[in-house]
Amino acid sequence: MTSESANAVSATESPKLHEASQNLDKLLRDTRRRLYAAAAAADYEMLGEVQSLPDSEIEAMERRLRGGLRSAELDHRRAVARLASADTPLPFADAANEFVTNTLKGRDITDPPARTQYTRGAGVDEQTRSDVFSKTMSQRGLSELGFPKGLPVGDPPRITANAGEIILVVAENGRPEDGIDVATRLAARLNAPSEIVLAGARTVNPGSQTRARSAEELQEIRDKNPNAVIILSVVNSSVASHQRNAARIVSSTDFAQTWVVVDARNDAAHITRAATTLPGEVNPDIIAVTHLWEARRPGVVLETGVPIGLIDGAPASTSLWALIADDAYVRLISRQMNASEKPESASKE
């Protein structure tokens, strides 16, 4: 195939790829909405049918139901996170497009698909994806969600470290499990041997991983693992003694990267402090944000000026930002509608 013919094929496929990518995003958003709608309906219908049962049995059934719905919701979020990754191939883009346009009817499913190797890179670029999404939501809506400049565009920061180097993960006070979770995810994404190390005493940073209670112990661990990347998880404790010890450990060495774990449900001032006021006065490189799906204004985490690397464990791609903003916008409109209906219902009473 000549370069001219290849360019011609690429030009004709580009609109189809663009449309397929848009339809895939629509499918993901609609699926999540249907999940919540079904969850609400099932909750109401099931509990409405068993009011004659003893209270203890009703409560037990309600707990089982809510547990099942929560599990389904988490499974869906994990699926969305995987699909939103810029590294995830999309061999089903054509199938999603055909499903939306009802062109699957009458098709011989034994025929091999014409194209099955599409990736995000081969489809519409991230800037276009952000522009398309922004057109479906008013600028006022984006601003209310904390995105006055629109959604973040571009690839999320990469995890980079060589053998013998250390990646620092700083968890918020009282949330050591978040630091361990992020450290575990970073270790899984490294293309190198790694060793997760917990800094400080068990009372402030509990866990079964290797532990460094002092700068000297951290150096001993490094000496024993010269070919591994050390991922050091530290808790930014509010207890003065723990804070001083964390500062001594952190100040004893340099880091290839510093990741900060931030809970997006907090207000802007708390988020900024958590992201920038760190043990040993180290500077943050990347934020791993948690609970962004629950945040009323998910864009507030961007006000710190520190790049976002992970969103609830998934790479912070433009696609994932769009899904989160869309979900937050639906919840925002729902709250506004409920607020406007309350005065009217109160006046009728």
Coordinates of C-alpha atoms in Angstrom, one line a residue:
M1 CA 0.0 0.0 0.0
T2 CA 1.4 3.4 -1.0
S3 CA 1.6 6.2 1.5
E4 CA -1.1 8.1 -0.5
S5 CA -3.5 5.2 -0.3
A6 CA -2.7 4.7 3.4
N7 CA -3.4 8.3 4.1
A8 CA -6.7 8.1 2.2
V9 CA -7.8 5.1 4.3
S10 CA -6.8 6.8 7.5
A11 CA -8.8 9.9 6.5
T12 CA -11.9 7.8 5.8
E13 CA -11.6 5.8 9.0
S14 CA -11.0 8.9 11.3
P15 CA -14.7 10.0 11.4
K16 CA -15.8 6.4 12.1
L17 CA -13.2 6.1 14.9
H18 CA -14.4 9.5 16.3
E19 CA -18.0 8.4 16.3
A20 CA -17.2 5.0 17.8
S21 CA -15.3 6.6 20.6
Q22 CA -18.1 9.1 21.3
N23 CA -20.7 6.3 21.3
L24 CA -18.5 4.2 23.6
D25 CA -18.4 7.0 26.1
K26 CA -22.1 7.5 25.9
L27 CA -22.6 3.7 26.5
L28 CA -20.5 3.9 29.6
R29 CA -22.3 6.9 31.0
D30 CA -25.7 5.5 30.2
T31 CA -24.8 2.2 31.8
R32 CA -23.8 3.8 35.0
R33 CA -27.0 5.8 35.1
R34 CA -29.1 2.7 34.5
L35 CA -27.2 1.0 37.3
Y36 CA -28.2 3.7 39.8
A37 CA -31.7 3.8 38.5
A38 CA -32.1 0.0 38.8
A39 CA -30.5 0.1 42.3
A40 CA -32.9 2.7 43.5
A41 CA -35.9 0.9 42.0
A42 CA -34.8 -2.5 43.4
D43 CA -34.3 -1.0 46.8
Y44 CA -37.7 0.6 46.9
E45 CA -39.6 -2.4 45.5
M46 CA -38.0 -5.1 47.6
L47 CA -38.3 -3.2 50.8
G48 CA -41.9 -2.2 50.0
E49 CA -43.0 -5.8 49.7
V50 CA -41.7 -7.0 53.0
Q51 CA -43.1 -4.5 55.5
S52 CA -45.0 -7.3 57.2
L53 CA -41.8 -9.0 58.3
P54 CA -40.2 -8.4 61.7
D55 CA -37.9 -5.3 61.8
S56 CA -34.8 -7.5 62.3
E57 CA -35.4 -9.5 59.1
I58 CA -36.2 -6.3 57.2
E59 CA -33.0 -4.7 58.3
A60 CA -31.0 -7.9 57.5
M61 CA -32.5 -8.0 54.0
E62 CA -31.8 -4.3 53.5
R63 CA -28.2 -4.8 54.5
R64 CA -27.8 -7.6 52.0
L65 CA -29.4 -5.6 49.3
R66 CA -27.3 -2.6 49.9
G67 CA -24.2 -4.7 50.0
G68 CA -25.0 -6.3 46.7
L69 CA -25.8 -2.9 45.1
R70 CA -22.5 -1.5 46.4
S71 CA -20.6 -4.5 45.1
A72 CA -22.2 -4.0 41.7
E73 CA -21.4 -0.3 41.7
L74 CA -17.8 -1.0 42.6
D75 CA -17.5 -3.6 39.8
H76 CA -18.9 -1.1 37.4
R77 CA -16.4 1.6 38.5
R78 CA -13.5 -0.8 38.1
A79 CA -14.7 -1.6 34.6
V80 CA -14.9 2.0 33.7
A81 CA -11.5 2.7 35.2
R82 CA -10.0 -0.1 33.0
L83 CA -11.7 1.2 29.9
A84 CA -10.7 4.8 30.6
S85 CA -7.0 4.0 30.7
A86 CA -5.1 5.4 27.8
D87 CA -3.2 2.1 27.6
T88 CA -6.3 0.0 27.2
P89 CA -7.0 -1.2 23.6
L90 CA -10.5 -0.8 22.3
P91 CA -11.1 -3.8 20.0
F92 CA -14.9 -3.5 20.6
A93 CA -15.2 0.1 19.4
D94 CA -16.8 -0.9 16.1
A95 CA -19.1 -3.3 18.0
A96 CA -20.2 -0.6 20.3
N97 CA -20.8 1.7 17.4
E98 CA -22.9 -0.9 15.6
F99 CA -24.9 -1.7 18.8
V100 CA -25.8 2.0 19.2
T101 CA -26.8 2.4 15.5
N102 CA -28.7 -1.0 15.5
T103 CA -26.6 -2.2 12.5
L104 CA -25.9 -5.6 14.2
K105 CA -29.3 -7.0 13.1
G106 CA -28.9 -9.4 10.2
R107 CA -25.1 -9.4 10.4
D108 CA -23.4 -12.7 10.0
I109 CA -21.5 -13.0 13.3
T110 CA -19.2 -15.6 11.8
D111 CA -17.6 -12.9 9.6
P112 CA -14.3 -11.7 11.0
P113 CA -14.4 -8.1 12.2
A114 CA -12.8 -5.7 9.7
R115 CA -10.9 -3.7 12.4
T116 CA -10.0 -5.0 15.9
Q117 CA -6.8 -3.2 16.8
Y118 CA -7.9 0.3 17.7
T119 CA -6.4 2.1 20.7
R120 CA -7.1 5.5 22.2
G121 CA -4.0 6.7 20.3
A122 CA -5.4 5.6 17.0
G123 CA -8.8 7.3 17.6
V124 CA -9.8 10.8 18.4
D125 CA -7.2 12.8 20.3
E126 CA -7.7 13.8 23.9
Q127 CA -8.1 17.6 23.1
T128 CA -11.0 16.8 20.8
R129 CA -12.5 14.5 23.3
S130 CA -12.4 17.2 25.9
D131 CA -13.8 19.8 23.5
V132 CA -16.7 17.5 22.5
F133 CA -17.5 16.8 26.2
S134 CA -17.4 20.5 27.1
K135 CA -19.9 21.4 24.4
T136 CA -22.4 19.1 26.1
M137 CA -22.1 20.8 29.4
S138 CA -22.4 24.6 29.9
Q139 CA -19.3 26.5 31.1
R140 CA -21.3 27.4 34.2
G141 CA -21.8 23.7 34.9
L142 CA -18.1 23.0 34.6
S143 CA -17.2 25.9 36.8
E144 CA -19.7 24.7 39.5
L145 CA -17.9 21.3 39.4
G146 CA -14.5 23.0 39.9
F147 CA -13.4 23.0 36.2
P148 CA -13.4 26.7 35.2
K149 CA -10.8 26.0 32.6
G150 CA -12.4 22.8 31.3
L151 CA -11.3 19.3 31.8
P152 CA -7.6 18.3 32.1
V153 CA -6.1 17.2 28.8
G154 CA -3.2 15.0 28.0
D155 CA -1.6 11.8 29.4
P156 CA -1.4 11.4 33.1
P157 CA 2.1 11.5 34.7
R158 CA 4.1 8.3 34.4
I159 CA 5.6 6.3 37.2
T160 CA 9.3 6.6 36.8
A161 CA 12.1 5.1 39.0
N162 CA 15.2 3.0 38.5
A163 CA 16.5 0.1 40.6
G164 CA 17.9 1.4 43.9
E165 CA 15.7 4.5 43.9
I166 CA 12.8 5.4 46.2
I167 CA 9.3 6.5 45.5
L168 CA 7.7 8.3 48.4
V169 CA 3.9 7.9 49.0
V170 CA 2.4 10.2 51.7
A171 CA -1.0 9.3 53.1
E172 CA -3.2 11.6 55.0
N173 CA -3.5 11.6 58.8
G174 CA -5.5 8.6 59.9
R175 CA -5.6 7.0 56.5
P176 CA -2.6 4.7 56.3
E177 CA -4.6 2.2 54.3
D178 CA -4.8 4.7 51.4
G179 CA -1.0 5.0 51.3
I180 CA -0.6 1.2 51.2
D181 CA -3.2 0.9 48.5
V182 CA -1.4 3.5 46.3
A183 CA 2.0 2.0 47.0
T184 CA 0.7 -1.4 46.0
R185 CA -0.7 0.0 42.7
L186 CA 2.5 1.8 41.9
A187 CA 4.5 -1.4 42.5
A188 CA 2.2 -3.3 40.1
R189 CA 2.8 -0.7 37.4
L190 CA 6.5 -0.7 37.7
N191 CA 8.5 -2.7 35.2
A192 CA 11.1 -3.5 37.9
P193 CA 11.4 -5.4 41.2
S194 CA 10.0 -3.4 44.1
E195 CA 9.7 -3.5 47.9
I196 CA 7.0 -1.7 49.8
V197 CA 8.2 -0.2 53.0
L198 CA 6.1 1.3 55.8
A199 CA 7.7 4.2 57.7
G200 CA 7.2 4.7 61.4
A201 CA 5.6 2.7 64.2
R202 CA 2.7 0.3 63.8
T203 CA 0.4 2.6 65.9
V204 CA 0.5 5.3 63.2
N205 CA 1.1 3.1 60.1
P206 CA -0.1 -0.4 60.6
G207 CA 0.5 -3.2 58.1
S208 CA 2.4 -6.4 57.5
Q209 CA 4.8 -5.0 54.9
T210 CA 8.5 -4.4 55.6
R211 CA 8.9 -1.6 58.1
A212 CA 11.5 1.2 58.6
R213 CA 11.2 2.8 62.0
S214 CA 14.2 5.1 61.4
A215 CA 16.4 6.5 58.7
E216 CA 19.0 3.9 59.6
E217 CA 16.6 1.0 59.1
L218 CA 15.5 2.4 55.8
Q219 CA 19.1 2.5 54.6
E220 CA 19.5 -1.1 55.7
I221 CA 16.5 -2.1 53.6
R222 CA 18.0 -0.3 50.6
D223 CA 21.3 -2.1 51.1
K224 CA 19.5 -5.5 51.2
N225 CA 17.5 -4.7 48.0
P226 CA 20.0 -2.9 45.6
N227 CA 18.1 -4.0 42.5
A228 CA 14.6 -3.1 43.7
V229 CA 12.7 0.2 43.6
I230 CA 11.7 1.0 47.2
I231 CA 8.2 2.4 47.6
L232 CA 8.1 4.1 51.0
S233 CA 4.7 4.8 52.5
V234 CA 4.5 7.5 55.1
V235 CA 1.6 8.8 57.1
N236 CA 1.4 12.6 57.5
S237 CA 0.4 12.3 61.2
S238 CA -0.9 15.1 63.3
V239 CA 0.8 13.6 66.4
A240 CA 4.0 15.6 66.9
S241 CA 6.3 12.7 67.8
H242 CA 5.2 10.7 64.8
Q243 CA 5.5 13.7 62.6
R244 CA 9.1 14.4 63.7
N245 CA 10.1 10.7 63.1
A246 CA 8.5 10.8 59.6
A247 CA 10.4 14.0 58.8
R248 CA 13.7 12.4 59.9
I249 CA 13.1 9.4 57.7
V250 CA 12.0 11.4 54.7
S251 CA 14.9 14.0 55.1
S252 CA 17.5 11.2 55.1
T253 CA 17.3 10.5 51.3
D254 CA 16.2 11.7 47.9
F255 CA 13.2 10.4 46.0
A256 CA 12.6 9.6 42.3
Q257 CA 9.0 10.7 42.8
T258 CA 6.8 11.9 45.6
W259 CA 3.1 10.8 45.4
V260 CA 0.6 12.4 47.8
V261 CA -2.8 10.7 48.5
V262 CA -5.6 13.1 48.8
D263 CA -9.3 12.6 49.7
A264 CA -11.4 14.6 47.2
R265 CA -14.4 14.8 49.6
N266 CA -12.7 17.5 51.7
D267 CA -12.8 21.2 51.1
A268 CA -10.3 23.1 49.0
A269 CA -8.3 24.4 51.9
H270 CA -7.9 20.9 53.4
I271 CA -7.0 19.4 50.0
T272 CA -4.3 22.0 49.5
R273 CA -2.8 21.5 52.9
A274 CA -2.8 17.7 52.5
A275 CA -1.1 18.0 49.1
T276 CA 1.5 20.5 49.9
T277 CA 2.3 20.4 53.6
L278 CA 4.4 17.2 53.8
P279 CA 6.8 15.6 56.2
G280 CA 10.4 16.8 55.8
E281 CA 9.1 19.7 53.7
V282 CA 9.4 17.6 50.6
N283 CA 7.7 18.8 47.4
P284 CA 4.8 16.9 45.9
D285 CA 5.2 15.6 42.3
I286 CA 2.0 13.8 41.7
I287 CA -1.4 13.3 43.5
A288 CA -3.2 10.1 43.8
V289 CA -6.8 11.2 44.5
T290 CA -9.3 9.0 46.3
H291 CA -13.2 9.2 46.5
L292 CA -13.4 11.5 43.5
W293 CA -16.6 9.8 42.4
E294 CA -18.3 11.0 45.6
A295 CA -16.9 14.6 45.5
R296 CA -19.5 17.3 44.8
R297 CA -16.8 19.4 43.1
P298 CA -14.3 17.0 41.7
G299 CA -12.3 19.7 39.9
V300 CA -11.2 21.3 43.2
V301 CA -8.2 18.9 43.4
L302 CA -6.7 20.6 40.4
E303 CA -6.4 23.9 42.3
T304 CA -3.3 22.6 44.1
G305 CA -1.4 22.9 40.9
V306 CA 0.1 19.4 41.4
P307 CA -0.6 16.9 38.5
I308 CA -3.1 14.2 39.1
G309 CA -1.7 10.7 38.4
L310 CA -4.3 8.3 39.7
I311 CA -8.1 8.6 40.3
D312 CA -9.3 6.0 42.7
G313 CA -6.5 3.7 41.4
A314 CA -7.0 4.3 37.7
P315 CA -4.8 6.5 35.4
A316 CA -6.2 10.0 35.3
S317 CA -7.0 10.2 31.6
T318 CA -9.2 12.8 30.0
S319 CA -11.8 10.1 29.4
L320 CA -12.0 9.3 33.1
W321 CA -12.3 12.9 34.0
A322 CA -15.2 13.3 31.6
L323 CA -17.0 10.3 33.1
I324 CA -16.5 11.7 36.6
A325 CA -17.6 15.2 35.7
D326 CA -20.6 13.9 33.9
D327 CA -21.7 11.9 36.9
A328 CA -21.1 14.8 39.3
Y329 CA -23.1 17.1 37.0
V330 CA -26.1 14.7 37.1
R331 CA -25.9 14.7 40.9
L332 CA -25.7 18.5 40.9
I333 CA -28.8 18.9 38.8
S334 CA -30.6 16.3 40.9
R335 CA -29.8 18.2 44.1
Q336 CA -30.9 21.5 42.6
M337 CA -34.2 19.9 41.5
N338 CA -34.8 18.4 44.9
A339 CA -34.1 21.8 46.5
S340 CA -36.5 23.6 44.3
E341 CA -39.3 21.0 45.0
K342 CA -39.0 21.2 48.8
P343 CA -40.5 24.7 49.2
E344 CA -43.4 23.8 47.0
S345 CA -44.2 20.6 48.9
A346 CA -43.9 22.5 52.2
S347 CA -46.4 25.1 51.1
K348 CA -48.9 22.4 50.1
E349 CA -48.7 20.9 53.6

